[in-house]
């Protein structure tokens, strides 16, 4: 497969990794393994949701992004602040103060993503009304959701809303406006997104639904937050009138905000990666009916819960209520030229069968049967001690030729016990059959018996954990391996 399809902003700093296996249990696509005491990210499975970044206690999971040095590469730069950006600051009554501070920071212009969000909302209303055959339509604003559907839920691809996310629409309109104002060429203008999460950074590099993104770079919100606090003090004295977005567009920054802007009650909104997987599974099983629209946000609470934000997600959500008192209900700008061309996808999202075991149906069936046989040998505890998140994932690794059953500590223990018992039997038999062997073989036999007794000490905990695992039935989302797979430059910084 083309490696460019799987560019990732999330990466591992193996110098900091302790091999603690916490991340493998949190990854929704089982994209992490621990081999030789270090975590490894299986890039073709990764959807850049950032869950491993949240989970890692040792900060070994990092996020690639740009820094302010990227501004020097362009003659004219435009900042794209997302709707969730405004809730990162305390007692903000005038959004223009924050937008003016961005100009003091070094940008030449600002284009609110929230303004573009309202235009996407209007286009979504029209598309929903015109295409009831695809109900419920799934929002494509969250790149993690689109990537998840692409690799795990191919039957739901037709339900994806074929409209560009607000950040892409804003980037295209911002570049066009800058070209008209300055007379500069497109490549002399830098459109920089202030990103709340790694998924949107990945989108800027390898977008879905379009051949290339109009976003030239992405800076983490938390990286510029301290500098903005300083510039906001000066911006309060003479704020420029820059904001055009209203409550509906800014509301996109929290969970269900996109849905509320559609003026319909036939919607479902969910946030948090576990919850959206459950929703997609139920939709795939045709359990969700009488819905027109489904809004899914991978981050808890929506974009306010992104891993590159500063404020607590729940505190940020509460700030929306206060901020609404100082915003107009809807945007105050008029439709800019080129809006109709900026909205729709120009490329279909194709299914990527990364979880398929074989190259064809026959090979896949054979490998699934082999997996089932291996699962009979594995304990079924899903303890993660082997470095895989579940026993099924370990079995899948084995049939792919990437692992061995002896990587399971419980299988290894059983193998050691059997080997020890066999050696002890041979030594015992030799004591009886070989004259004068007592003095030479007796110490060996005692050592083997001691080794067997020590290995047996693990039987108790193993049996207890097996009983607990058998009696418990947690309602976890299905893992990818559990699903039946169809056949078939200097400006970049790393997280510190």
mmCIF file with all atom_site columns, N, CA and C in Angstrom, residues 429-491:
data_model
loop_
_atom_site.group_PDB
_atom_site.id
_atom_site.type_symbol
_atom_site.label_atom_id
_atom_site.label_alt_id
_atom_site.label_comp_id
_atom_site.label_asym_id
_atom_site.label_entity_id
_atom_site.label_seq_id
_atom_site.pdbx_PDB_ins_code
_atom_site.Cartn_x
_atom_site.Cartn_y
_atom_site.Cartn_z
_atom_site.occupancy
_atom_site.B_iso_or_equiv
_atom_site.pdbx_formal_charge
_atom_site.auth_seq_id
_atom_site.auth_comp_id
_atom_site.auth_asym_id
_atom_site.auth_atom_id
_atom_site.pdbx_PDB_model_num
ATOM 1   N N  . UNK A 1 429 ? 13.794  -42.275 35.255 1.00 0.00 ? 429 UNK A N  1
ATOM 2   C CA . UNK A 1 429 ? 13.968  -43.568 34.598 1.00 0.00 ? 429 UNK A CA 1
ATOM 3   C C  . UNK A 1 429 ? 15.447  -43.942 34.525 1.00 0.00 ? 429 UNK A C  1
ATOM 4   N N  . UNK A 1 430 ? 16.299  -42.948 34.295 1.00 0.00 ? 430 UNK A N  1
ATOM 5   C CA . UNK A 1 430 ? 17.733  -43.220 34.217 1.00 0.00 ? 430 UNK A CA 1
ATOM 6   C C  . UNK A 1 430 ? 18.278  -43.685 35.559 1.00 0.00 ? 430 UNK A C  1
ATOM 7   N N  . UNK A 1 431 ? 17.704  -43.177 36.652 1.00 0.00 ? 431 UNK A N  1
ATOM 8   C CA . UNK A 1 431 ? 18.150  -43.587 37.985 1.00 0.00 ? 431 UNK A CA 1
ATOM 9   C C  . UNK A 1 431 ? 17.924  -45.078 38.203 1.00 0.00 ? 431 UNK A C  1
ATOM 10  N N  . UNK A 1 432 ? 16.865  -45.571 37.621 1.00 0.00 ? 432 UNK A N  1
ATOM 11  C CA . UNK A 1 432 ? 16.551  -46.990 37.804 1.00 0.00 ? 432 UNK A CA 1
ATOM 12  C C  . UNK A 1 432 ? 17.256  -47.884 36.794 1.00 0.00 ? 432 UNK A C  1
ATOM 13  N N  . UNK A 1 433 ? 17.521  -47.335 35.594 1.00 0.00 ? 433 UNK A N  1
ATOM 14  C CA . UNK A 1 433 ? 18.039  -48.187 34.526 1.00 0.00 ? 433 UNK A CA 1
ATOM 15  C C  . UNK A 1 433 ? 19.555  -48.168 34.411 1.00 0.00 ? 433 UNK A C  1
ATOM 16  N N  . UNK A 1 434 ? 20.202  -47.064 34.909 1.00 0.00 ? 434 UNK A N  1
ATOM 17  C CA . UNK A 1 434 ? 21.651  -46.955 34.746 1.00 0.00 ? 434 UNK A CA 1
ATOM 18  C C  . UNK A 1 434 ? 22.321  -47.191 36.107 1.00 0.00 ? 434 UNK A C  1
ATOM 19  N N  . UNK A 1 435 ? 23.098  -48.228 36.197 1.00 0.00 ? 435 UNK A N  1
ATOM 20  C CA . UNK A 1 435 ? 23.765  -48.500 37.479 1.00 0.00 ? 435 UNK A CA 1
ATOM 21  C C  . UNK A 1 435 ? 24.727  -47.377 37.860 1.00 0.00 ? 435 UNK A C  1
ATOM 22  N N  . UNK A 1 436 ? 24.682  -46.993 39.102 1.00 0.00 ? 436 UNK A N  1
ATOM 23  C CA . UNK A 1 436 ? 25.585  -45.985 39.625 1.00 0.00 ? 436 UNK A CA 1
ATOM 24  C C  . UNK A 1 436 ? 25.277  -44.567 39.181 1.00 0.00 ? 436 UNK A C  1
ATOM 25  N N  . UNK A 1 437 ? 24.061  -44.331 38.684 1.00 0.00 ? 437 UNK A N  1
ATOM 26  C CA . UNK A 1 437 ? 23.730  -42.992 38.192 1.00 0.00 ? 437 UNK A CA 1
ATOM 27  C C  . UNK A 1 437 ? 23.182  -42.095 39.283 1.00 0.00 ? 437 UNK A C  1
ATOM 28  N N  . UNK A 1 438 ? 22.961  -42.655 40.517 1.00 0.00 ? 438 UNK A N  1
ATOM 29  C CA . UNK A 1 438 ? 22.335  -41.854 41.572 1.00 0.00 ? 438 UNK A CA 1
ATOM 30  C C  . UNK A 1 438 ? 23.111  -40.584 41.869 1.00 0.00 ? 438 UNK A C  1
ATOM 31  N N  . UNK A 1 439 ? 24.376  -40.688 42.032 1.00 0.00 ? 439 UNK A N  1
ATOM 32  C CA . UNK A 1 439 ? 25.174  -39.547 42.457 1.00 0.00 ? 439 UNK A CA 1
ATOM 33  C C  . UNK A 1 439 ? 25.196  -38.449 41.392 1.00 0.00 ? 439 UNK A C  1
ATOM 34  N N  . UNK A 1 440 ? 25.129  -38.867 40.138 1.00 0.00 ? 440 UNK A N  1
ATOM 35  C CA . UNK A 1 440 ? 25.202  -37.867 39.070 1.00 0.00 ? 440 UNK A CA 1
ATOM 36  C C  . UNK A 1 440 ? 23.847  -37.297 38.695 1.00 0.00 ? 440 UNK A C  1
ATOM 37  N N  . UNK A 1 441 ? 22.770  -38.077 38.758 1.00 0.00 ? 441 UNK A N  1
ATOM 38  C CA . UNK A 1 441 ? 21.454  -37.625 38.290 1.00 0.00 ? 441 UNK A CA 1
ATOM 39  C C  . UNK A 1 441 ? 20.540  -37.130 39.406 1.00 0.00 ? 441 UNK A C  1
ATOM 40  N N  . UNK A 1 442 ? 20.821  -37.493 40.646 1.00 0.00 ? 442 UNK A N  1
ATOM 41  C CA . UNK A 1 442 ? 19.938  -37.088 41.730 1.00 0.00 ? 442 UNK A CA 1
ATOM 42  C C  . UNK A 1 442 ? 19.846  -35.561 41.875 1.00 0.00 ? 442 UNK A C  1
ATOM 43  N N  . UNK A 1 443 ? 20.953  -34.817 41.817 1.00 0.00 ? 443 UNK A N  1
ATOM 44  C CA . UNK A 1 443 ? 20.838  -33.340 41.883 1.00 0.00 ? 443 UNK A CA 1
ATOM 45  C C  . UNK A 1 443 ? 20.023  -32.762 40.726 1.00 0.00 ? 443 UNK A C  1
ATOM 46  N N  . UNK A 1 444 ? 20.168  -33.371 39.532 1.00 0.00 ? 444 UNK A N  1
ATOM 47  C CA . UNK A 1 444 ? 19.383  -32.903 38.389 1.00 0.00 ? 444 UNK A CA 1
ATOM 48  C C  . UNK A 1 444 ? 17.897  -33.143 38.616 1.00 0.00 ? 444 UNK A C  1
ATOM 49  N N  . UNK A 1 445 ? 17.574  -34.321 39.122 1.00 0.00 ? 445 UNK A N  1
ATOM 50  C CA . UNK A 1 445 ? 16.170  -34.641 39.368 1.00 0.00 ? 445 UNK A CA 1
ATOM 51  C C  . UNK A 1 445 ? 15.576  -33.710 40.416 1.00 0.00 ? 445 UNK A C  1
ATOM 52  N N  . UNK A 1 446 ? 16.305  -33.401 41.464 1.00 0.00 ? 446 UNK A N  1
ATOM 53  C CA . UNK A 1 446 ? 15.805  -32.494 42.497 1.00 0.00 ? 446 UNK A CA 1
ATOM 54  C C  . UNK A 1 446 ? 15.586  -31.088 41.945 1.00 0.00 ? 446 UNK A C  1
ATOM 55  N N  . UNK A 1 447 ? 16.491  -30.636 41.079 1.00 0.00 ? 447 UNK A N  1
ATOM 56  C CA . UNK A 1 447 ? 16.338  -29.308 40.475 1.00 0.00 ? 447 UNK A CA 1
ATOM 57  C C  . UNK A 1 447 ? 15.121  -29.258 39.576 1.00 0.00 ? 447 UNK A C  1
ATOM 58  N N  . UNK A 1 448 ? 14.903  -30.336 38.808 1.00 0.00 ? 448 UNK A N  1
ATOM 59  C CA . UNK A 1 448 ? 13.732  -30.371 37.926 1.00 0.00 ? 448 UNK A CA 1
ATOM 60  C C  . UNK A 1 448 ? 12.438  -30.399 38.727 1.00 0.00 ? 448 UNK A C  1
ATOM 61  N N  . UNK A 1 449 ? 12.421  -31.146 39.811 1.00 0.00 ? 449 UNK A N  1
ATOM 62  C CA . UNK A 1 449 ? 11.219  -31.189 40.648 1.00 0.00 ? 449 UNK A CA 1
ATOM 63  C C  . UNK A 1 449 ? 10.943  -29.827 41.289 1.00 0.00 ? 449 UNK A C  1
ATOM 64  N N  . UNK A 1 450 ? 12.000  -29.131 41.684 1.00 0.00 ? 450 UNK A N  1
ATOM 65  C CA . UNK A 1 450 ? 11.842  -27.798 42.265 1.00 0.00 ? 450 UNK A CA 1
ATOM 66  C C  . UNK A 1 450 ? 11.321  -26.808 41.220 1.00 0.00 ? 450 UNK A C  1
ATOM 67  N N  . UNK A 1 451 ? 11.849  -26.899 39.981 1.00 0.00 ? 451 UNK A N  1
ATOM 68  C CA . UNK A 1 451 ? 11.388  -26.023 38.900 1.00 0.00 ? 451 UNK A CA 1
ATOM 69  C C  . UNK A 1 451 ? 9.917   -26.286 38.590 1.00 0.00 ? 451 UNK A C  1
ATOM 70  N N  . UNK A 1 452 ? 9.521   -27.552 38.586 1.00 0.00 ? 452 UNK A N  1
ATOM 71  C CA . UNK A 1 452 ? 8.119   -27.879 38.329 1.00 0.00 ? 452 UNK A CA 1
ATOM 72  C C  . UNK A 1 452 ? 7.204   -27.357 39.419 1.00 0.00 ? 452 UNK A C  1
ATOM 73  N N  . UNK A 1 453 ? 7.667   -27.441 40.677 1.00 0.00 ? 453 UNK A N  1
ATOM 74  C CA . UNK A 1 453 ? 6.851   -26.939 41.789 1.00 0.00 ? 453 UNK A CA 1
ATOM 75  C C  . UNK A 1 453 ? 6.689   -25.420 41.710 1.00 0.00 ? 453 UNK A C  1
ATOM 76  N N  . UNK A 1 454 ? 7.754   -24.724 41.333 1.00 0.00 ? 454 UNK A N  1
ATOM 77  C CA . UNK A 1 454 ? 7.670   -23.265 41.220 1.00 0.00 ? 454 UNK A CA 1
ATOM 78  C C  . UNK A 1 454 ? 6.757   -22.853 40.068 1.00 0.00 ? 454 UNK A C  1
ATOM 79  N N  . UNK A 1 455 ? 6.797   -23.569 38.955 1.00 0.00 ? 455 UNK A N  1
ATOM 80  C CA . UNK A 1 455 ? 5.916   -23.258 37.832 1.00 0.00 ? 455 UNK A CA 1
ATOM 81  C C  . UNK A 1 455 ? 4.456   -23.503 38.203 1.00 0.00 ? 455 UNK A C  1
ATOM 82  N N  . UNK A 1 456 ? 4.231   -24.511 39.066 1.00 0.00 ? 456 UNK A N  1
ATOM 83  C CA . UNK A 1 456 ? 2.854   -24.823 39.474 1.00 0.00 ? 456 UNK A CA 1
ATOM 84  C C  . UNK A 1 456 ? 2.258   -23.744 40.354 1.00 0.00 ? 456 UNK A C  1
ATOM 85  N N  . UNK A 1 457 ? 3.106   -22.937 40.994 1.00 0.00 ? 457 UNK A N  1
ATOM 86  C CA . UNK A 1 457 ? 2.593   -21.872 41.847 1.00 0.00 ? 457 UNK A CA 1
ATOM 87  C C  . UNK A 1 457 ? 1.769   -20.852 41.067 1.00 0.00 ? 457 UNK A C  1
ATOM 88  N N  . UNK A 1 458 ? 2.006   -20.774 39.767 1.00 0.00 ? 458 UNK A N  1
ATOM 89  C CA . UNK A 1 458 ? 1.256   -19.821 38.943 1.00 0.00 ? 458 UNK A CA 1
ATOM 90  C C  . UNK A 1 458 ? -0.107  -20.337 38.543 1.00 0.00 ? 458 UNK A C  1
ATOM 91  N N  . UNK A 1 459 ? -0.392  -21.600 38.788 1.00 0.00 ? 459 UNK A N  1
ATOM 92  C CA . UNK A 1 459 ? -1.671  -22.165 38.384 1.00 0.00 ? 459 UNK A CA 1
ATOM 93  C C  . UNK A 1 459 ? -2.835  -21.521 39.116 1.00 0.00 ? 459 UNK A C  1
ATOM 94  N N  . UNK A 1 460 ? -2.643  -21.246 40.406 1.00 0.00 ? 460 UNK A N  1
ATOM 95  C CA . UNK A 1 460 ? -3.738  -20.670 41.189 1.00 0.00 ? 460 UNK A CA 1
ATOM 96  C C  . UNK A 1 460 ? -4.189  -19.326 40.649 1.00 0.00 ? 460 UNK A C  1
ATOM 97  N N  . UNK A 1 461 ? -3.289  -18.344 40.537 1.00 0.00 ? 461 UNK A N  1
ATOM 98  C CA . UNK A 1 461 ? -3.694  -17.047 39.973 1.00 0.00 ? 461 UNK A CA 1
ATOM 99  C C  . UNK A 1 461 ? -4.266  -17.166 38.574 1.00 0.00 ? 461 UNK A C  1
ATOM 100 N N  . UNK A 1 462 ? -3.692  -18.072 37.766 1.00 0.00 ? 462 UNK A N  1
ATOM 101 C CA . UNK A 1 462 ? -4.186  -18.218 36.401 1.00 0.00 ? 462 UNK A CA 1
ATOM 102 C C  . UNK A 1 462 ? -5.611  -18.733 36.381 1.00 0.00 ? 462 UNK A C  1
ATOM 103 N N  . UNK A 1 463 ? -5.911  -19.722 37.221 1.00 0.00 ? 463 UNK A N  1
ATOM 104 C CA . UNK A 1 463 ? -7.258  -20.275 37.267 1.00 0.00 ? 463 UNK A CA 1
ATOM 105 C C  . UNK A 1 463 ? -8.257  -19.251 37.796 1.00 0.00 ? 463 UNK A C  1
ATOM 106 N N  . UNK A 1 464 ? -7.824  -18.467 38.803 1.00 0.00 ? 464 UNK A N  1
ATOM 107 C CA . UNK A 1 464 ? -8.738  -17.447 39.334 1.00 0.00 ? 464 UNK A CA 1
ATOM 108 C C  . UNK A 1 464 ? -9.052  -16.401 38.282 1.00 0.00 ? 464 UNK A C  1
ATOM 109 N N  . UNK A 1 465 ? -8.038  -15.945 37.556 1.00 0.00 ? 465 UNK A N  1
ATOM 110 C CA . UNK A 1 465 ? -8.258  -14.916 36.536 1.00 0.00 ? 465 UNK A CA 1
ATOM 111 C C  . UNK A 1 465 ? -9.097  -15.463 35.392 1.00 0.00 ? 465 UNK A C  1
ATOM 112 N N  . UNK A 1 466 ? -8.906  -16.742 35.049 1.00 0.00 ? 466 UNK A N  1
ATOM 113 C CA . UNK A 1 466 ? -9.716  -17.335 33.993 1.00 0.00 ? 466 UNK A CA 1
ATOM 114 C C  . UNK A 1 466 ? -11.182 -17.397 34.403 1.00 0.00 ? 466 UNK A C  1
ATOM 115 N N  . UNK A 1 467 ? -11.432 -17.753 35.683 1.00 0.00 ? 467 UNK A N  1
ATOM 116 C CA . UNK A 1 467 ? -12.805 -17.816 36.177 1.00 0.00 ? 467 UNK A CA 1
ATOM 117 C C  . UNK A 1 467 ? -13.449 -16.433 36.182 1.00 0.00 ? 467 UNK A C  1
ATOM 118 N N  . UNK A 1 468 ? -12.684 -15.432 36.595 1.00 0.00 ? 468 UNK A N  1
ATOM 119 C CA . UNK A 1 468 ? -13.202 -14.063 36.605 1.00 0.00 ? 468 UNK A CA 1
ATOM 120 C C  . UNK A 1 468 ? -13.509 -13.584 35.197 1.00 0.00 ? 468 UNK A C  1
ATOM 121 N N  . UNK A 1 469 ? -12.628 -13.916 34.265 1.00 0.00 ? 469 UNK A N  1
ATOM 122 C CA . UNK A 1 469 ? -12.843 -13.479 32.885 1.00 0.00 ? 469 UNK A CA 1
ATOM 123 C C  . UNK A 1 469 ? -14.052 -14.162 32.274 1.00 0.00 ? 469 UNK A C  1
ATOM 124 N N  . UNK A 1 470 ? -14.292 -15.441 32.676 1.00 0.00 ? 470 UNK A N  1
ATOM 125 C CA . UNK A 1 470 ? -15.414 -16.183 32.127 1.00 0.00 ? 470 UNK A CA 1
ATOM 126 C C  . UNK A 1 470 ? -16.742 -15.704 32.690 1.00 0.00 ? 470 UNK A C  1
ATOM 127 N N  . UNK A 1 471 ? -16.739 -15.338 33.981 1.00 0.00 ? 471 UNK A N  1
ATOM 128 C CA . UNK A 1 471 ? -17.987 -14.904 34.618 1.00 0.00 ? 471 UNK A CA 1
ATOM 129 C C  . UNK A 1 471 ? -18.358 -13.476 34.259 1.00 0.00 ? 471 UNK A C  1
ATOM 130 N N  . UNK A 1 472 ? -17.346 -12.640 33.983 1.00 0.00 ? 472 UNK A N  1
ATOM 131 C CA . UNK A 1 472 ? -17.610 -11.232 33.643 1.00 0.00 ? 472 UNK A CA 1
ATOM 132 C C  . UNK A 1 472 ? -17.956 -11.121 32.171 1.00 0.00 ? 472 UNK A C  1
ATOM 133 N N  . UNK A 1 473 ? -18.850 -10.192 31.848 1.00 0.00 ? 473 UNK A N  1
ATOM 134 C CA . UNK A 1 473 ? -19.222 -9.962  30.448 1.00 0.00 ? 473 UNK A CA 1
ATOM 135 C C  . UNK A 1 473 ? -19.337 -8.475  30.195 1.00 0.00 ? 473 UNK A C  1
ATOM 136 N N  . UNK A 1 474 ? -18.223 -7.743  30.212 1.00 0.00 ? 474 UNK A N  1
ATOM 137 C CA . UNK A 1 474 ? -18.255 -6.295  29.997 1.00 0.00 ? 474 UNK A CA 1
ATOM 138 C C  . UNK A 1 474 ? -18.743 -5.952  28.603 1.00 0.00 ? 474 UNK A C  1
ATOM 139 N N  . UNK A 1 475 ? -19.424 -4.826  28.509 1.00 0.00 ? 475 UNK A N  1
ATOM 140 C CA . UNK A 1 475 ? -19.985 -4.384  27.241 1.00 0.00 ? 475 UNK A CA 1
ATOM 141 C C  . UNK A 1 475 ? -18.991 -3.505  26.507 1.00 0.00 ? 475 UNK A C  1
ATOM 142 N N  . UNK A 1 476 ? -17.924 -4.138  26.020 1.00 0.00 ? 476 UNK A N  1
ATOM 143 C CA . UNK A 1 476 ? -16.912 -3.398  25.288 1.00 0.00 ? 476 UNK A CA 1
ATOM 144 C C  . UNK A 1 476 ? -17.208 -3.465  23.805 1.00 0.00 ? 476 UNK A C  1
ATOM 145 N N  . UNK A 1 477 ? -16.778 -2.463  23.044 1.00 0.00 ? 477 UNK A N  1
ATOM 146 C CA . UNK A 1 477 ? -16.934 -2.535  21.590 1.00 0.00 ? 477 UNK A CA 1
ATOM 147 C C  . UNK A 1 477 ? -16.124 -3.683  21.020 1.00 0.00 ? 477 UNK A C  1
ATOM 148 N N  . UNK A 1 478 ? -16.594 -4.230  19.915 1.00 0.00 ? 478 UNK A N  1
ATOM 149 C CA . UNK A 1 478 ? -15.867 -5.292  19.255 1.00 0.00 ? 478 UNK A CA 1
ATOM 150 C C  . UNK A 1 478 ? -14.528 -4.789  18.752 1.00 0.00 ? 478 UNK A C  1
ATOM 151 N N  . UNK A 1 479 ? -13.512 -5.622  18.841 1.00 0.00 ? 479 UNK A N  1
ATOM 152 C CA . UNK A 1 479 ? -12.204 -5.238  18.333 1.00 0.00 ? 479 UNK A CA 1
ATOM 153 C C  . UNK A 1 479 ? -12.149 -5.531  16.844 1.00 0.00 ? 479 UNK A C  1
ATOM 154 N N  . UNK A 1 480 ? -11.247 -4.894  16.112 1.00 0.00 ? 480 UNK A N  1
ATOM 155 C CA . UNK A 1 480 ? -11.161 -5.146  14.685 1.00 0.00 ? 480 UNK A CA 1
ATOM 156 C C  . UNK A 1 480 ? -10.936 -6.612  14.357 1.00 0.00 ? 480 UNK A C  1
ATOM 157 N N  . UNK A 1 481 ? -10.103 -7.284  15.175 1.00 0.00 ? 481 UNK A N  1
ATOM 158 C CA . UNK A 1 481 ? -9.797  -8.677  14.890 1.00 0.00 ? 481 UNK A CA 1
ATOM 159 C C  . UNK A 1 481 ? -11.011 -9.565  15.079 1.00 0.00 ? 481 UNK A C  1
ATOM 160 N N  . UNK A 1 482 ? -11.975 -9.111  15.924 1.00 0.00 ? 482 UNK A N  1
ATOM 161 C CA . UNK A 1 482 ? -13.158 -9.918  16.181 1.00 0.00 ? 482 UNK A CA 1
ATOM 162 C C  . UNK A 1 482 ? -14.162 -9.828  15.059 1.00 0.00 ? 482 UNK A C  1
ATOM 163 N N  . UNK A 1 483 ? -14.016 -8.884  14.167 1.00 0.00 ? 483 UNK A N  1
ATOM 164 C CA . UNK A 1 483 ? -14.943 -8.741  13.071 1.00 0.00 ? 483 UNK A CA 1
ATOM 165 C C  . UNK A 1 483 ? -14.498 -9.613  11.921 1.00 0.00 ? 483 UNK A C  1
ATOM 166 N N  . UNK A 1 484 ? -15.445 -10.092 11.158 1.00 0.00 ? 484 UNK A N  1
ATOM 167 C CA . UNK A 1 484 ? -15.114 -10.895 9.999  1.00 0.00 ? 484 UNK A CA 1
ATOM 168 C C  . UNK A 1 484 ? -14.652 -9.979  8.892  1.00 0.00 ? 484 UNK A C  1
ATOM 169 N N  . UNK A 1 485 ? -13.430 -10.140 8.451  1.00 0.00 ? 485 UNK A N  1
ATOM 170 C CA . UNK A 1 485 ? -12.858 -9.250  7.447  1.00 0.00 ? 485 UNK A CA 1
ATOM 171 C C  . UNK A 1 485 ? -13.172 -9.765  6.064  1.00 0.00 ? 485 UNK A C  1
ATOM 172 N N  . UNK A 1 486 ? -13.696 -8.916  5.162  1.00 0.00 ? 486 UNK A N  1
ATOM 173 C CA . UNK A 1 486 ? -13.929 -9.367  3.801  1.00 0.00 ? 486 UNK A CA 1
ATOM 174 C C  . UNK A 1 486 ? -12.619 -9.612  3.085  1.00 0.00 ? 486 UNK A C  1
ATOM 175 N N  . UNK A 1 487 ? -12.661 -10.535 2.118  1.00 0.00 ? 487 UNK A N  1
ATOM 176 C CA . UNK A 1 487 ? -11.438 -10.852 1.411  1.00 0.00 ? 487 UNK A CA 1
ATOM 177 C C  . UNK A 1 487 ? -11.023 -9.680  0.499  1.00 0.00 ? 487 UNK A C  1
ATOM 178 N N  . UNK A 1 488 ? -10.621 -10.702 -0.191 1.00 0.00 ? 488 UNK A N  1
ATOM 179 C CA . UNK A 1 488 ? -10.189 -9.892  -1.253 1.00 0.00 ? 488 UNK A CA 1
ATOM 180 C C  . UNK A 1 488 ? -8.698  -9.788  -1.499 1.00 0.00 ? 488 UNK A C  1
ATOM 181 N N  . UNK A 1 489 ? 10.792  20.907  7.998  1.00 0.00 ? 489 UNK A N  1
ATOM 182 C CA . UNK A 1 489 ? 11.720  21.174  7.639  1.00 0.00 ? 489 UNK A CA 1
ATOM 183 C C  . UNK A 1 489 ? 12.135  21.717  8.906  1.00 0.00 ? 489 UNK A C  1
ATOM 184 N N  . UNK A 1 490 ? 12.453  22.431  9.065  1.00 0.00 ? 490 UNK A N  1
ATOM 185 C CA . UNK A 1 490 ? 12.880  23.051  10.309 1.00 0.00 ? 490 UNK A CA 1
ATOM 186 C C  . UNK A 1 490 ? 11.699  23.594  11.101 1.00 0.00 ? 490 UNK A C  1
ATOM 187 N N  . UNK A 1 491 ? 10.590  23.828  10.429 1.00 0.00 ? 491 UNK A N  1
ATOM 188 C CA . UNK A 1 491 ? 9.430   24.393  11.091 1.00 0.00 ? 491 UNK A CA 1
ATOM 189 C C  . UNK A 1 491 ? 8.574   23.326  11.732 1.00 0.00 ? 491 UNK A C  1
#
